[in-house]
Backbone as numpy.savetxt, mean C-alpha at the origin, in Angstrom:
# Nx Ny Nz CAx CAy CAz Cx Cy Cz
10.46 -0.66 -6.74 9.19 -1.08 -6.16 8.12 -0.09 -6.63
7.29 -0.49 -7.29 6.25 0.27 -7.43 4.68 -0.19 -7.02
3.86 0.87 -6.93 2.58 0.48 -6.43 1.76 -0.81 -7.78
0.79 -1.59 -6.58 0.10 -2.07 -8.11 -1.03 -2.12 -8.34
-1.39 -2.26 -9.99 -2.77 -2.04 -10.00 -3.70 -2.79 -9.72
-4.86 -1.90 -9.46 -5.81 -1.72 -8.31 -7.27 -1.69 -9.33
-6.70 -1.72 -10.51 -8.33 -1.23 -11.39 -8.96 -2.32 -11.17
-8.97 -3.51 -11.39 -9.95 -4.89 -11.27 -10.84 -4.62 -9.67
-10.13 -4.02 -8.50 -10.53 -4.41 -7.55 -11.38 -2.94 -7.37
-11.12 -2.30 -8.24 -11.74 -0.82 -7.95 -12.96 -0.88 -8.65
-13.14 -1.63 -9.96 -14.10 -2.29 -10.73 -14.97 -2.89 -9.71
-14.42 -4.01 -9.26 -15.43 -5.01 -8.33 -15.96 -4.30 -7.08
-15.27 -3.44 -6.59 -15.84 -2.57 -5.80 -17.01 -1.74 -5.82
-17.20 -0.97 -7.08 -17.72 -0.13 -7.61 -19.35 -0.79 -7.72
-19.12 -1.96 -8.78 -19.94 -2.78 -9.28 -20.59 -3.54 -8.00
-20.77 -3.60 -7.00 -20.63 -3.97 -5.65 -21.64 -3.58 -5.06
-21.17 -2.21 -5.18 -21.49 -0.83 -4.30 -23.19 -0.23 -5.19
-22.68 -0.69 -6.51 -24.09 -0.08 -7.41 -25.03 -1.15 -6.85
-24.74 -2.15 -6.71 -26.13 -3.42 -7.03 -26.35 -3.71 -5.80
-26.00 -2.85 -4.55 -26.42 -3.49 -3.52 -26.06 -5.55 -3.05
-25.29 -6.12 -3.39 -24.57 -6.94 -3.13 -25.53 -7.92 -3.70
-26.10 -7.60 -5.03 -26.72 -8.62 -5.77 -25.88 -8.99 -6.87
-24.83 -9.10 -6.87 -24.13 -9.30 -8.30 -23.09 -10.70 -8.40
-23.70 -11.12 -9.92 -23.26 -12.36 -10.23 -21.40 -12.30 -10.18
-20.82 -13.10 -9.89 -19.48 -12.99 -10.10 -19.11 -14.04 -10.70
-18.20 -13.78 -12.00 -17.63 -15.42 -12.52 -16.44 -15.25 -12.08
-16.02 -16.83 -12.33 -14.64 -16.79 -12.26 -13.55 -16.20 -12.72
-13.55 -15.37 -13.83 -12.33 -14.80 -14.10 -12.37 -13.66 -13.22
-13.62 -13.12 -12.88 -13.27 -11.80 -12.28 -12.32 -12.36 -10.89
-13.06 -13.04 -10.39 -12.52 -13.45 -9.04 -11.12 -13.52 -9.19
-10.08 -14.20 -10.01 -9.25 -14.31 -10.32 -8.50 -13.41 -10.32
-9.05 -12.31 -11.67 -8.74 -10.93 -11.71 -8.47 -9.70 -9.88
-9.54 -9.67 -9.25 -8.96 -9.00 -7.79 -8.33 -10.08 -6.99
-8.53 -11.23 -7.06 -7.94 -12.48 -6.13 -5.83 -12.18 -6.59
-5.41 -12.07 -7.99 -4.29 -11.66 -8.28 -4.26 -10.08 -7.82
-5.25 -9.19 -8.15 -4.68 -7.78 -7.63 -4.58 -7.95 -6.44
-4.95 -8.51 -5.41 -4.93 -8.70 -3.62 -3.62 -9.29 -3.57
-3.18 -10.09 -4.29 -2.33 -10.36 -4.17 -0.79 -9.96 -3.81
-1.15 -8.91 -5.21 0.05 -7.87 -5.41 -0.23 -6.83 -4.45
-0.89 -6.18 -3.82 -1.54 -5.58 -3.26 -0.55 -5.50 -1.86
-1.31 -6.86 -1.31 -0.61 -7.43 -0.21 0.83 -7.80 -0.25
1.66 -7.81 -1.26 3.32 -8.08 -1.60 3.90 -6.96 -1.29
2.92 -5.86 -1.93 3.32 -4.75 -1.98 3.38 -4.10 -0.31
2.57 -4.31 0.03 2.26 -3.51 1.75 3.43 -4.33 2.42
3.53 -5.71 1.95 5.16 -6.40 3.22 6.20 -5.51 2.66
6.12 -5.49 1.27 7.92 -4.60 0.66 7.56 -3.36 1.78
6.51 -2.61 1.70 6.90 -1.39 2.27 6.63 -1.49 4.10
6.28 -2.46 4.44 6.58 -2.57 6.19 8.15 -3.43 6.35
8.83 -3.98 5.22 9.91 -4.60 5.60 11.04 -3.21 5.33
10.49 -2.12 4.31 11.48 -0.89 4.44 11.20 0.12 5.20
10.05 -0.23 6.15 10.27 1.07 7.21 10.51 0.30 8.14
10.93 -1.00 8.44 11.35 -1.57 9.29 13.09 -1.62 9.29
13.07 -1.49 8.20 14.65 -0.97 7.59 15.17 0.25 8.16
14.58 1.25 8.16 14.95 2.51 8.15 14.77 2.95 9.44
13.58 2.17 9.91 13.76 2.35 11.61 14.94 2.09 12.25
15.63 0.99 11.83 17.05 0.07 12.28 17.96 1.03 12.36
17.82 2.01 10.89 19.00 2.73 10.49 18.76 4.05 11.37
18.06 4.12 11.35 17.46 5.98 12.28 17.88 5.28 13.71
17.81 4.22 14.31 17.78 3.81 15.72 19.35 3.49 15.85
19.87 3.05 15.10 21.17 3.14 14.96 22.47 4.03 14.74
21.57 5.30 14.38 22.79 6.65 14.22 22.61 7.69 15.19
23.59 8.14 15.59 23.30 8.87 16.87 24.09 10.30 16.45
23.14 10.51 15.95 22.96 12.20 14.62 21.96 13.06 14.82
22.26 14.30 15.56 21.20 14.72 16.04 21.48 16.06 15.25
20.66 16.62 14.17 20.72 17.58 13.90 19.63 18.28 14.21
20.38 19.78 13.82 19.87 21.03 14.80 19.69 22.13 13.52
19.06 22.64 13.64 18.24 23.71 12.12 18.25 24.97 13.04
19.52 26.16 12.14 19.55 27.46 13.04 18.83 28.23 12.05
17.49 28.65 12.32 16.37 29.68 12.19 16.84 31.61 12.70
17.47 32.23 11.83 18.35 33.51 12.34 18.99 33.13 12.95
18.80 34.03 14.13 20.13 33.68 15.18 19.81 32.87 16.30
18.95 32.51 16.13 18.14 31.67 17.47 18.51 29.58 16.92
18.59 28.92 17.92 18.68 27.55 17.58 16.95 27.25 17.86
């Protein structure tokens, strides 16, 4: 799983942000962040469906470790 790119929407952002929200948009751009949102958003379920994973697994082991610092617990 890796992160994805973000340049189109960091572009449209940018370009956005300069013109004060006067700016023409064609269709490919739209296209262009409409697919990065996309992936974007695929990406954020993969990683709430694996800490939803790992919650299961942490809630499920009953492992309690203990870290001895010198002689003190």
């Amino acid at each position: 799983m890796r992160p994805p790119n973000t340049h189109h929407i960091r572009n449209f952002n940018n370009r956005v942000l300069q013109n004060n929200g006067k700016t023409i948009i064609d269709n490919e751009e739209i296209r262009s962040v409409q697919g990065e949102l996309l992936d974007l958003l695929a990406y954020t379920l993969q990683l709430e469906n694996k800490i939803g994973e790992l919650e299961e697994q942490i809630a499920s082991n009953n492992i309690m470790q203990v870290e001895m610092i010198g002689k003190d617990f």
